[in-house]
Amino acid sequence: MSKKVTDIVAELATPLMDERNLELVDVEFKKEGPDWFLRIYIDSETGVDLEDCGKVSEQLSEKLDEFDPIPQAYFLEVSSPGAERPLKKAKDIEKAVGKNVHVTTYEQIDGEKTFEGMLTAFDGDVLTVEVKIKTRKKSYVIPYEKAANVRLAIIF
């Protein structure tokens, strides 16, 4: 079975990230209209700036030219995942305990499929999200395997 483009790119990008003390957050390879886009999202404890993105783009572009894992033409974009970054891996969710999150689920839990509030706990199997409803707070226990999307949230 051949590897997916995103897996190959992640393998090529990981050593570059390690050298720069950066985290590879996500790799996307999508067709939008007639064009293909290879998007690399990077981050660090202190955040990333345009210079970080530019250097990673330059180095990764060289690696991609050398190994040529993508047969069609594409645009390479390297950026920060933003303030409301997706939490794709269990370790990302673990690091987000104590922060505001937005969680959508595959099926309803207590009549809801969308939860936005403070992630108060994550043990690898369940997320506990404390949601503020008017003047009271309610905790929801969400099985990890039922979480469709989890991302950081900015709550006003």
Coordinates of C-alpha atoms in Angstrom, one line a residue:
M1 CA 0.0 0.0 0.0
S2 CA 1.4 3.4 -0.9
K3 CA 1.7 6.1 1.6
K4 CA -0.5 9.2 1.5
V5 CA 1.1 12.5 0.3
T6 CA 0.4 14.0 3.7
D7 CA 2.3 11.2 5.5
I8 CA 5.3 11.5 3.2
V9 CA 5.4 15.3 3.6
A10 CA 5.1 14.9 7.4
E11 CA 8.1 12.5 7.3
L12 CA 10.2 15.0 5.2
A13 CA 9.1 18.0 7.4
T14 CA 9.6 16.5 10.8
P15 CA 13.4 16.7 10.9
L16 CA 13.3 20.3 9.7
M17 CA 10.8 21.1 12.5
D18 CA 13.1 19.4 15.1
E19 CA 16.1 21.4 13.9
R20 CA 14.2 24.7 14.5
N21 CA 12.4 23.6 17.7
L22 CA 9.1 23.9 16.0
E23 CA 6.0 21.6 16.0
L24 CA 4.4 20.2 12.9
V25 CA 0.7 20.8 13.7
D26 CA -0.9 19.5 10.5
V27 CA -0.3 18.8 6.8
E28 CA -3.1 19.2 4.3
F29 CA -3.1 18.4 0.6
K30 CA -6.3 19.7 -1.1
K31 CA -7.7 20.5 -4.5
E32 CA -9.5 23.8 -4.6
G33 CA -10.9 24.6 -8.0
P34 CA -8.3 23.7 -10.6
D35 CA -5.3 24.0 -8.2
W36 CA -3.7 21.8 -5.6
F37 CA -2.5 23.2 -2.3
L38 CA 0.0 21.7 0.1
R39 CA -0.5 23.4 3.5
I40 CA 1.9 23.0 6.4
Y41 CA 0.9 24.3 9.8
I42 CA 3.7 24.9 12.3
D43 CA 3.8 26.3 15.8
S44 CA 6.1 26.6 18.9
E45 CA 5.7 27.4 22.5
T46 CA 6.4 31.1 21.8
G47 CA 4.5 31.1 18.5
V48 CA 5.8 31.5 14.9
D49 CA 6.3 34.5 12.8
L50 CA 6.7 35.2 9.1
E51 CA 10.4 34.6 9.1
D52 CA 9.9 31.1 10.6
C53 CA 7.3 30.3 8.0
G54 CA 9.5 31.6 5.2
K55 CA 12.6 29.5 6.3
V56 CA 10.5 26.3 6.7
S57 CA 8.9 26.9 3.3
E58 CA 12.3 27.3 1.7
Q59 CA 13.9 24.3 3.3
L60 CA 10.8 22.1 2.8
S61 CA 10.6 23.2 -0.9
E62 CA 14.2 21.9 -1.4
K63 CA 13.3 18.6 0.2
L64 CA 10.2 18.2 -1.9
D65 CA 12.1 19.0 -5.0
E66 CA 14.7 16.4 -4.1
F67 CA 12.3 13.5 -3.3
D68 CA 9.5 14.6 -5.6
P69 CA 6.6 12.8 -3.8
I70 CA 3.8 14.8 -5.5
P71 CA 3.3 14.2 -9.3
Q72 CA 1.0 17.2 -10.0
A73 CA 1.7 20.9 -9.7
Y74 CA 0.8 22.5 -6.4
F75 CA 1.2 25.6 -4.3
L76 CA 3.1 25.2 -1.0
E77 CA 1.8 27.3 1.9
V78 CA 3.5 27.3 5.4
S79 CA 1.7 29.1 8.2
S80 CA 0.7 29.2 11.8
P81 CA -2.5 27.3 12.7
G82 CA -3.9 30.5 14.2
A83 CA -5.3 31.3 17.6
E84 CA -8.1 28.7 17.2
R85 CA -5.8 26.0 16.1
P86 CA -7.1 22.4 15.7
L87 CA -6.1 19.9 18.3
K88 CA -5.6 16.8 16.2
K89 CA -3.6 14.6 18.5
A90 CA -4.2 13.4 22.0
K91 CA -1.1 15.2 23.2
D92 CA -2.4 18.5 21.8
I93 CA -5.6 18.0 23.8
E94 CA -3.7 17.1 26.9
K95 CA -1.7 20.4 26.6
A96 CA -4.9 22.4 26.2
V97 CA -6.3 21.4 29.6
G98 CA -7.2 24.7 31.3
K99 CA -7.9 26.5 28.0
N100 CA -11.1 27.2 26.1
V101 CA -12.0 24.7 23.5
H102 CA -14.7 24.1 20.8
V103 CA -15.7 20.4 20.4
T104 CA -18.0 18.9 17.9
T105 CA -19.1 15.3 18.2
Y106 CA -20.2 12.6 15.8
E107 CA -23.3 12.0 17.8
Q108 CA -25.3 13.8 20.5
I109 CA -24.2 13.8 24.1
D110 CA -26.9 15.0 26.5
G111 CA -28.8 16.3 23.5
E112 CA -25.9 18.4 22.2
K113 CA -23.3 18.0 19.4
T114 CA -21.3 21.2 20.0
F115 CA -19.6 22.2 23.2
E116 CA -17.6 25.4 23.8
G117 CA -16.0 26.1 27.2
M118 CA -13.1 25.3 29.4
L119 CA -11.4 22.0 29.0
T120 CA -11.1 20.9 32.6
A121 CA -9.7 17.4 32.1
F122 CA -8.5 14.9 29.6
D123 CA -7.3 11.4 30.5
G124 CA -6.8 10.0 27.0
D125 CA -10.3 8.5 27.0
V126 CA -12.6 11.3 27.9
L127 CA -12.6 15.1 27.7
T128 CA -14.4 17.1 30.3
V129 CA -15.6 20.5 29.1
E130 CA -17.2 23.0 31.4
V131 CA -19.7 25.1 29.5
K132 CA -21.2 28.3 30.8
I133 CA -24.9 28.6 30.2
K134 CA -26.1 32.1 31.2
T135 CA -25.2 32.2 35.0
R136 CA -24.5 28.6 35.6
K137 CA -21.8 26.1 34.5
K138 CA -22.4 22.6 33.3
S139 CA -19.7 19.9 32.8
Y140 CA -20.0 17.5 29.8
V141 CA -18.0 14.3 29.7
I142 CA -17.2 13.5 26.0
P143 CA -15.7 10.2 25.0
Y144 CA -12.5 10.9 22.9
E145 CA -13.6 8.6 20.1
K146 CA -16.8 10.5 19.7
A147 CA -15.0 13.9 19.3
A148 CA -15.2 14.8 15.6
N149 CA -13.3 18.1 15.9
V150 CA -11.5 19.7 18.7
R151 CA -9.9 23.2 18.5
L152 CA -8.8 26.0 20.8
A153 CA -11.5 28.6 21.1
I154 CA -11.5 32.3 21.8
I155 CA -14.6 33.0 24.0
F156 CA -15.7 36.6 24.4

